[in-house]
Coordinates of C-alpha atoms in Angstrom, one line a residue:
M13 CA -18.9 8.6 -29.8
I14 CA -16.4 8.2 -27.3
Q15 CA -12.9 7.3 -27.4
I16 CA -10.9 5.8 -24.8
E17 CA -6.7 6.1 -25.3
T18 CA -4.2 4.7 -23.4
I19 CA -1.1 5.9 -22.1
E20 CA 1.3 2.7 -21.1
T21 CA 3.7 3.0 -19.0
S22 CA 5.5 -0.1 -19.6
S23 CA 8.4 0.1 -17.6
L24 CA 5.4 0.1 -14.3
G25 CA 3.4 -1.9 -15.9
D26 CA 1.2 -0.2 -15.2
R27 CA -1.9 1.9 -18.0
S28 CA -3.7 5.5 -17.7
Y29 CA -6.6 6.4 -20.0
L30 CA -7.6 9.5 -21.8
A31 CA -11.9 9.3 -22.9
S32 CA -13.3 11.8 -24.9
D33 CA -16.2 12.5 -26.8
G34 CA -14.4 14.8 -29.3
E35 CA -14.0 18.2 -26.8
I36 CA -14.4 17.1 -23.5
A37 CA -11.8 14.6 -22.2
V38 CA -11.8 13.1 -18.6
V39 CA -7.8 11.8 -17.8
V40 CA -7.9 8.6 -15.1
D41 CA -4.3 7.7 -13.5
P42 CA -1.8 9.7 -15.4
Q43 CA 1.5 9.1 -14.6
R44 CA 4.5 11.7 -12.9
D45 CA 5.2 12.8 -16.7
I46 CA 2.2 15.1 -18.1
D47 CA 4.0 15.4 -21.4
R48 CA 3.3 12.7 -23.5
V49 CA -1.0 12.8 -21.8
L50 CA -0.8 17.2 -22.3
D51 CA 0.8 16.1 -26.2
L52 CA -1.9 13.6 -27.0
V53 CA -4.8 15.7 -25.6
D54 CA -3.0 18.8 -27.9
K55 CA -3.5 16.2 -30.8
R56 CA -7.0 16.1 -30.4
G57 CA -8.2 19.3 -29.4
V58 CA -10.1 18.1 -26.2
R59 CA -10.4 19.4 -23.2
V60 CA -9.7 18.0 -19.6
T61 CA -12.1 19.0 -17.6
H62 CA -11.6 16.3 -14.4
V63 CA -8.5 14.4 -13.5
L64 CA -9.1 11.2 -11.4
E65 CA -7.7 8.9 -8.9
T66 CA -8.5 5.6 -8.8
H67 CA -6.9 5.5 -5.2
I68 CA -3.6 7.4 -4.1
H69 CA -1.3 4.6 -5.7
N70 CA 1.4 2.4 -4.3
D71 CA 3.7 1.5 -7.4
Y72 CA 4.6 5.1 -9.1
V73 CA 3.9 8.7 -8.6
T74 CA 1.0 10.3 -9.5
G75 CA 1.0 13.2 -13.0
G76 CA -2.6 14.3 -11.4
L77 CA -2.4 17.6 -9.6
E78 CA -0.5 18.7 -12.0
L79 CA -2.1 17.8 -14.3
A80 CA -5.0 19.2 -12.8
Q81 CA -3.0 22.9 -12.1
R82 CA -1.9 23.2 -15.9
T83 CA -5.5 22.0 -17.3
G84 CA -7.5 23.8 -14.9
A85 CA -9.4 20.1 -14.2
A86 CA -10.9 19.2 -11.3
Y87 CA -9.2 16.8 -8.9
V88 CA -10.7 14.0 -7.7
V89 CA -10.0 12.0 -5.2
P90 CA -11.6 9.0 -3.8
A91 CA -12.8 9.9 -0.4
D92 CA -11.4 8.6 3.1
S93 CA -7.9 8.8 1.0
G94 CA -6.5 11.1 3.4
A95 CA -5.3 13.5 0.7
E96 CA -3.4 17.1 1.8
F97 CA -3.7 18.7 -0.7
D98 CA -7.1 21.0 -3.1
H99 CA -9.4 18.1 -4.3
L100 CA -12.3 16.9 -5.2
P101 CA -13.6 14.4 -2.5
A102 CA -15.8 11.1 -4.8
G103 CA -18.1 8.9 -2.8
D104 CA -19.6 6.4 -3.6
G105 CA -22.8 6.7 -5.9
E106 CA -21.3 10.6 -6.9
E107 CA -21.5 11.3 -10.6
F108 CA -18.9 13.2 -13.0
Q109 CA -20.9 14.8 -16.4
A110 CA -18.0 15.8 -19.0
G111 CA -19.5 16.5 -21.8
R112 CA -21.7 14.5 -23.2
M113 CA -19.9 11.8 -20.6
R114 CA -20.8 11.6 -17.5
L115 CA -18.1 9.1 -14.4
R116 CA -20.1 7.7 -11.4
A117 CA -18.0 6.7 -8.8
L118 CA -18.3 2.9 -7.0
H119 CA -16.8 2.2 -3.5
T120 CA -14.2 -1.2 -4.5
P121 CA -12.3 -1.1 -1.1
G122 CA -9.4 -4.6 -1.9
H123 CA -6.0 -3.2 -3.2
T124 CA -6.8 -0.2 -1.1
H125 CA -9.8 0.6 1.9
H126 CA -10.6 4.0 0.0
H127 CA -10.5 2.2 -4.0
M128 CA -12.9 3.8 -6.8
S129 CA -13.4 2.4 -9.4
Y130 CA -15.3 5.0 -12.5
A131 CA -18.3 3.6 -14.4
L132 CA -18.3 6.2 -17.9
E133 CA -21.8 6.2 -19.2
N134 CA -22.9 7.6 -22.6
A135 CA -25.0 10.4 -23.2
D136 CA -27.9 7.8 -23.6
G137 CA -27.3 6.6 -19.9
D138 CA -25.6 3.8 -21.1
V139 CA -22.5 2.3 -19.3
E140 CA -19.8 2.0 -22.5
A141 CA -16.5 1.5 -19.8
V142 CA -15.2 1.2 -16.3
F143 CA -12.6 2.2 -14.8
T144 CA -10.7 -0.2 -12.5
G145 CA -7.3 0.8 -11.0
G146 CA -6.6 -1.4 -8.6
S147 CA -9.8 -3.8 -8.5
M148 CA -11.3 -5.8 -11.1
L149 CA -7.8 -6.8 -14.0
Y150 CA -7.9 -8.8 -17.1
G151 CA -7.9 -12.6 -15.2
S152 CA -6.9 -11.4 -11.3
T153 CA -7.3 -8.5 -8.8
G154 CA -4.9 -5.7 -7.0
R155 CA -2.7 -7.1 -5.1
T156 CA -3.6 -6.9 -1.0
D157 CA -0.6 -6.4 2.0
L158 CA 0.5 -2.7 -0.1
V159 CA -1.7 -1.0 3.2
S160 CA -0.8 -3.2 6.5
P161 CA -0.1 -6.5 7.4
E162 CA -3.3 -6.2 9.9
D163 CA -5.5 -5.1 6.9
T164 CA -4.4 -7.9 4.5
V165 CA -7.1 -10.5 5.3
G166 CA -10.0 -8.2 5.7
L167 CA -8.5 -6.5 2.2
T168 CA -8.4 -9.7 0.0
H169 CA -12.4 -10.2 1.7
A170 CA -13.4 -6.8 0.9
Q171 CA -11.0 -6.7 -3.4
Y172 CA -13.9 -10.1 -4.0
H173 CA -16.7 -8.7 -3.2
S174 CA -15.6 -5.7 -5.2
V175 CA -15.5 -7.8 -8.4
Q176 CA -18.4 -9.0 -7.1
R177 CA -20.2 -6.1 -7.8
L178 CA -18.9 -4.8 -10.7
A179 CA -19.6 -7.9 -12.2
R180 CA -23.1 -7.6 -10.7
E181 CA -24.1 -3.7 -11.5
L182 CA -22.6 -3.2 -14.8
P183 CA -23.7 -4.8 -18.2
A184 CA -21.9 -7.8 -19.9
E185 CA -20.5 -5.4 -22.8
T186 CA -18.8 -2.9 -21.1
G187 CA -15.2 -2.3 -21.3
V188 CA -12.9 -2.6 -18.6
F189 CA -9.8 -0.7 -18.1
P190 CA -7.8 -1.2 -15.2
T191 CA -4.3 0.9 -14.4
H192 CA -2.9 -2.2 -12.8
G193 CA -1.4 -5.4 -14.4
F194 CA 0.6 -5.5 -17.0
G195 CA 3.8 -6.4 -15.3
S196 CA 2.9 -4.1 -12.2
F197 CA 3.6 -5.9 -9.7
C198 CA 0.5 -4.2 -7.6
S199 CA -0.9 -7.3 -9.2
A200 CA -1.8 -10.4 -7.3
T201 CA -1.5 -12.8 -9.5
P202 CA -0.3 -12.8 -12.8
T203 CA -2.9 -11.3 -15.8
S204 CA -3.6 -11.9 -18.6
G205 CA -4.4 -10.1 -22.2
T206 CA -4.9 -6.6 -23.1
A207 CA -8.4 -5.5 -23.8
S208 CA -11.3 -7.5 -21.5
T209 CA -15.3 -7.1 -20.5
V210 CA -17.3 -7.5 -17.3
G211 CA -19.1 -10.4 -19.5
E212 CA -15.5 -12.2 -19.8
Q213 CA -14.0 -10.9 -16.6
R214 CA -17.6 -13.2 -15.3
R215 CA -16.4 -16.2 -17.4
V216 CA -12.1 -16.2 -16.3
N217 CA -11.2 -14.0 -13.3
P218 CA -11.1 -15.6 -10.2
A219 CA -13.4 -13.0 -7.8
L220 CA -15.9 -14.5 -9.8
T221 CA -15.4 -17.8 -10.4
S222 CA -14.3 -19.5 -6.3
A223 CA -15.8 -19.3 -3.7
E224 CA -15.2 -16.1 -1.4
Q225 CA -12.1 -18.2 0.7
D226 CA -10.4 -20.2 -2.5
Y227 CA -10.0 -17.1 -3.6
V228 CA -8.7 -15.5 -0.6
D229 CA -6.4 -17.8 0.3
T230 CA -5.7 -18.8 -2.9
L231 CA -5.1 -14.6 -2.9
L232 CA -2.8 -14.9 0.2
A233 CA -0.3 -17.6 -1.1
G234 CA 0.4 -16.7 -3.7
L235 CA 1.9 -12.6 -2.9
D236 CA 5.2 -12.7 -2.6
A237 CA 7.7 -9.9 -2.3
F238 CA 7.0 -6.1 -4.0
P239 CA 9.6 -3.2 -4.3
A240 CA 11.3 -1.8 -1.3
Y241 CA 10.0 2.2 -3.1
Y242 CA 6.5 1.4 -2.8
A243 CA 7.0 2.4 1.1
H244 CA 7.6 5.9 -0.3
M245 CA 4.5 6.0 -2.8
G246 CA 1.7 6.7 -0.8
P247 CA 3.3 9.6 1.2
I248 CA 4.4 11.5 -1.7
N249 CA 1.0 11.6 -3.3
R250 CA -1.0 11.7 -0.2
Q251 CA 1.1 15.0 0.2
G252 CA 0.8 16.3 -3.3
P253 CA 4.5 15.1 -5.5
P254 CA 5.9 19.1 -6.9
P255 CA 6.0 19.8 -10.6
V256 CA 7.8 16.9 -12.8
D257 CA 11.6 18.4 -14.0
L258 CA 12.9 16.3 -17.0
S259 CA 15.6 18.4 -17.0
L260 CA 19.0 16.7 -18.2
P261 CA 21.0 16.9 -14.9
Q262 CA 24.8 18.8 -14.6
L263 CA 27.9 16.5 -16.1
V264 CA 30.3 15.7 -14.5
D265 CA 34.2 15.0 -15.4
P266 CA 36.3 12.0 -14.9
A267 CA 38.5 12.8 -12.1
E268 CA 34.6 13.6 -10.4
L269 CA 32.9 10.4 -11.0
R270 CA 36.0 8.3 -9.5
R271 CA 35.5 10.8 -6.8
R272 CA 32.1 10.0 -6.0
I273 CA 33.0 6.3 -6.3
E274 CA 35.7 5.9 -4.0
A275 CA 33.1 8.0 -1.3
G276 CA 30.5 4.9 -2.1
E277 CA 27.8 7.1 -3.8
W278 CA 25.5 5.5 -5.5
V279 CA 26.7 5.8 -9.6
V280 CA 25.0 3.2 -12.1
D281 CA 25.5 3.0 -15.8
L282 CA 23.0 2.7 -17.7
R283 CA 24.4 0.7 -20.9
E284 CA 23.3 -2.9 -22.1
R285 CA 24.2 -5.4 -20.1
T286 CA 27.4 -6.9 -22.1
A287 CA 28.8 -4.6 -22.6
F288 CA 29.0 -3.5 -18.5
A289 CA 30.4 -6.9 -18.1
A290 CA 33.5 -6.9 -21.1
G291 CA 34.3 -3.1 -19.3
H292 CA 33.4 -0.9 -17.1
L293 CA 34.5 1.3 -14.1
T294 CA 34.9 -0.8 -11.2
D295 CA 32.1 -0.5 -8.0
S296 CA 30.1 1.4 -10.2
L297 CA 26.3 -0.5 -10.7
N298 CA 24.6 -2.1 -14.0
F299 CA 21.0 -1.6 -14.6
E300 CA 20.8 -2.1 -17.9
L301 CA 18.0 0.6 -19.6
G302 CA 14.9 -1.3 -19.5
D303 CA 12.0 -1.7 -19.0
N304 CA 13.2 -3.4 -15.7
F305 CA 15.5 -0.7 -15.0
V306 CA 13.3 1.6 -12.7
T307 CA 11.4 -1.3 -10.5
Y308 CA 14.3 -3.0 -9.8
L309 CA 17.0 -0.1 -9.0
G310 CA 14.4 1.7 -6.7
W311 CA 13.6 -1.5 -5.4
L312 CA 18.0 -1.8 -4.4
Y313 CA 18.6 1.8 -4.3
R314 CA 19.0 3.5 -0.5
W315 CA 16.0 6.2 -0.6
G316 CA 17.9 9.6 -0.3
A317 CA 21.3 8.8 -1.4
P318 CA 23.5 10.5 -4.0
L319 CA 22.8 9.0 -6.9
T320 CA 25.2 9.5 -10.4
L321 CA 24.2 8.1 -14.0
I322 CA 26.6 6.5 -16.6
G323 CA 24.9 6.6 -19.7
E324 CA 26.0 6.4 -23.8
S325 CA 24.0 9.6 -24.6
D326 CA 22.3 12.4 -23.5
E327 CA 19.0 10.5 -24.7
Q328 CA 20.0 7.6 -22.8
V329 CA 20.2 9.6 -19.6
A330 CA 16.8 11.8 -20.8
E331 CA 14.8 8.2 -20.9
A332 CA 16.4 6.6 -16.9
R333 CA 15.8 10.4 -15.7
R334 CA 12.0 10.3 -17.1
Q335 CA 12.0 6.5 -15.0
L336 CA 13.2 7.6 -12.2
V337 CA 11.1 10.4 -11.2
R338 CA 8.1 8.0 -12.1
I339 CA 8.7 6.3 -8.5
G340 CA 10.0 9.3 -7.1
V341 CA 13.8 9.6 -7.6
D342 CA 13.6 13.6 -8.8
E343 CA 17.1 14.2 -7.3
L344 CA 20.5 13.3 -9.7
A345 CA 23.7 14.4 -8.2
G346 CA 24.7 14.3 -12.0
A347 CA 25.4 12.0 -15.6
A348 CA 28.7 11.1 -17.4
V349 CA 28.1 10.4 -21.0
G350 CA 30.4 9.2 -23.8
N351 CA 32.9 6.4 -24.3
I352 CA 33.8 4.4 -20.8
E353 CA 37.4 4.3 -21.4
T354 CA 37.2 7.5 -21.7
L355 CA 35.5 8.2 -18.6
A356 CA 37.8 5.4 -16.9
D357 CA 39.9 8.7 -17.4
G358 CA 43.5 5.8 -17.3
A359 CA 42.1 3.5 -14.6
Q360 CA 41.7 0.4 -15.3
L361 CA 38.2 -0.8 -16.4
R362 CA 37.1 -3.9 -14.6
S363 CA 35.4 -7.0 -17.0
Y364 CA 33.1 -10.5 -16.2
E365 CA 32.8 -13.1 -17.8
V366 CA 29.3 -14.4 -19.5
S367 CA 28.4 -17.2 -20.4
D368 CA 24.7 -18.8 -20.8
F369 CA 23.2 -22.7 -18.8
P370 CA 25.0 -25.6 -20.9
G371 CA 28.4 -22.9 -20.4
L372 CA 27.9 -23.6 -17.0
A373 CA 26.3 -27.3 -17.9
E374 CA 30.2 -27.5 -19.4
A375 CA 31.8 -26.1 -16.1
V376 CA 29.8 -28.6 -13.7
R377 CA 31.3 -31.1 -15.7
L378 CA 34.2 -29.9 -15.3
G379 CA 34.6 -29.5 -11.6
P380 CA 32.6 -27.8 -8.9
V381 CA 30.7 -24.7 -9.4
Q382 CA 29.5 -21.8 -6.8
V383 CA 26.2 -21.1 -8.5
L384 CA 23.9 -18.2 -7.2
D385 CA 20.3 -17.8 -7.8
A386 CA 19.5 -14.2 -7.3
R387 CA 15.3 -15.1 -8.5
R388 CA 12.4 -14.5 -6.3
D389 CA 11.1 -17.2 -3.3
D390 CA 8.2 -17.8 -5.7
E391 CA 10.5 -18.1 -8.1
R392 CA 13.2 -21.0 -6.4
A393 CA 9.7 -22.7 -5.0
Q394 CA 8.8 -24.3 -8.9
G395 CA 12.5 -25.3 -9.6
G396 CA 16.3 -23.8 -9.7
V397 CA 19.2 -24.7 -10.4
R398 CA 20.8 -28.3 -8.5
D399 CA 23.3 -27.0 -5.0
S400 CA 22.8 -23.5 -5.8
Q401 CA 22.2 -20.9 -3.4
H402 CA 19.5 -19.2 -3.4
I403 CA 19.2 -14.8 -2.9
P404 CA 17.0 -13.6 -3.9
L405 CA 18.2 -9.4 -5.6
H406 CA 16.6 -7.9 -3.5
E407 CA 17.9 -9.4 -0.7
L408 CA 22.2 -9.1 -2.4
N409 CA 23.1 -5.9 -0.4
D410 CA 22.5 -7.2 2.9
R411 CA 23.1 -10.8 2.6
I412 CA 26.5 -10.2 0.3
G413 CA 28.5 -12.1 3.0
E414 CA 27.0 -15.2 2.4
V415 CA 28.1 -15.8 -1.0
P416 CA 31.6 -17.4 -0.8
E417 CA 34.4 -15.7 -2.3
G418 CA 35.7 -17.2 -5.3
E419 CA 34.0 -17.6 -8.8
V420 CA 30.1 -16.8 -8.5
W421 CA 28.6 -18.0 -11.6
V422 CA 24.8 -15.8 -10.8
Y423 CA 21.6 -16.9 -12.9
C424 CA 17.9 -15.1 -12.6
G425 CA 14.6 -15.5 -14.9
S426 CA 16.4 -13.8 -18.2
G427 CA 19.7 -12.5 -17.0
Y428 CA 18.8 -9.8 -16.6
R429 CA 18.3 -9.6 -12.3
A430 CA 21.9 -11.0 -12.0
S431 CA 23.5 -9.3 -14.3
I432 CA 23.1 -6.3 -11.5
A433 CA 23.6 -9.2 -8.3
A434 CA 27.3 -9.4 -10.6
S435 CA 27.6 -5.9 -10.4
V436 CA 27.1 -6.1 -6.5
L437 CA 29.2 -8.9 -6.2
D438 CA 31.9 -8.1 -9.0
R439 CA 34.9 -6.5 -6.3
P440 CA 38.3 -7.9 -5.7
G441 CA 38.6 -11.3 -4.3
R442 CA 35.5 -13.1 -6.6
Q443 CA 35.9 -13.8 -9.8
V444 CA 31.7 -13.6 -11.4
V445 CA 30.4 -14.8 -14.7
L446 CA 27.3 -13.5 -15.7
I447 CA 24.7 -16.2 -16.8
N448 CA 22.6 -14.3 -20.0
D449 CA 20.2 -16.6 -20.8
S450 CA 16.5 -17.5 -20.1
Y451 CA 16.4 -19.7 -16.9
G452 CA 14.6 -22.3 -19.9
A453 CA 17.9 -23.6 -20.6
A454 CA 18.2 -24.7 -17.2
A455 CA 16.1 -27.7 -17.6
E456 CA 17.9 -28.9 -21.4
A457 CA 21.3 -28.0 -19.9
G458 CA 20.7 -30.7 -17.6
L459 CA 20.7 -28.6 -14.9
E460 CA 18.0 -28.4 -12.8
D461 CA 16.3 -29.9 -9.5
E462 CA 12.9 -29.8 -9.5
C463 CA 12.6 -29.3 -5.7
P464 CA 16.3 -27.2 -4.4
T465 CA 16.8 -27.0 -1.0
E466 CA 16.1 -23.5 -0.1
G467 CA 19.2 -21.5 0.9
A468 CA 21.8 -24.4 -0.9
G469 CA 25.1 -23.3 -1.5
S470 CA 27.6 -26.6 -1.3
P471 CA 28.8 -26.7 -5.1
T472 CA 28.0 -28.3 -7.7
A473 CA 29.1 -31.3 -8.7

């Protein structure tokens, strides 16, 4: 009996898989921190013979090369991927025997030109599963604009035919195991569900329920911004990432921490957003450690800049480091751990107010209020707070001069991105109020304009 186990990376919206027959195992699309895979391998008492990549990833640094080297497994990478390290290239139709399992490569271009899916057959030759990477997702497909603007339309048509091929060639009961689609920006549109089969996808997947041009037009119209760090993932993965280092960075004292902030270096406070608002080091940034941490830090981070973390404990810093190595941020300049008052070393802490949408409604009733919307363009298109200024979080550093001085209330969809934006804006001459609330409460508070004027910046009356 073949067992397929999922290794979830919720912070990036991705999954890796371990498939085994009780003795032999294969791993599909492993993340950089391979200790999670090795622990599961040891727990199951199996031997890994193959590590397979569905494609050269754009949203994370792979652990495949190191995992193959550590286990002695064959490293299977799609042919024509441009990989610059020793590997076993997979061409369309090639088969790989792993104990009582057989994997068949199916060329499924769309997410990338070289993308492969892998159909998993048991000892009787029956197809039990298909690992679809960024091709067939749960009720969606992988986005097609990560290679280049010139390739996007062609890849979107290719994606349609790739998903059609999987549905045509594989039995309806085949389990579908995608890498992307659990919050990943590699998904073209939001996905639904945590498990599925080819038969179910025939009923719900737009690539299988729509005419080709309708599918293409809809997918292209829905594509929006993706994290800036994606630009670095492909080159790292093609070259072959170095072995992962999860050790704690060197600790720095309060004086050195202040020196780094004054030098304009990146100093990131990992604490919960309201704790940061209550008191923080001047000019530090708040990226609350959680599922959204690495996506948005990676999106705003100046690649290669010295980065120092502030954490409440060694464990908090260690988790942040684990998440950062997944996107190739390997070199940390250091970390400061402990109580924020102690780390301030006598310097005055900055703080700002935290409120919610009813609080904003009351402020609006009393007089003009400057409001900043930090959500993405696609969210803004669905509605926004009346007369609010819209600058997506990932554009804020470059457009900060557009935000007027004085008091500004900042919101997003949940409060997380607004907390980052508030920390960026919190400088002398500006008073920030963080709206730590779900956007749905804006309509309930009577603040929403369903057709906001893009870039509006006039005070709310």
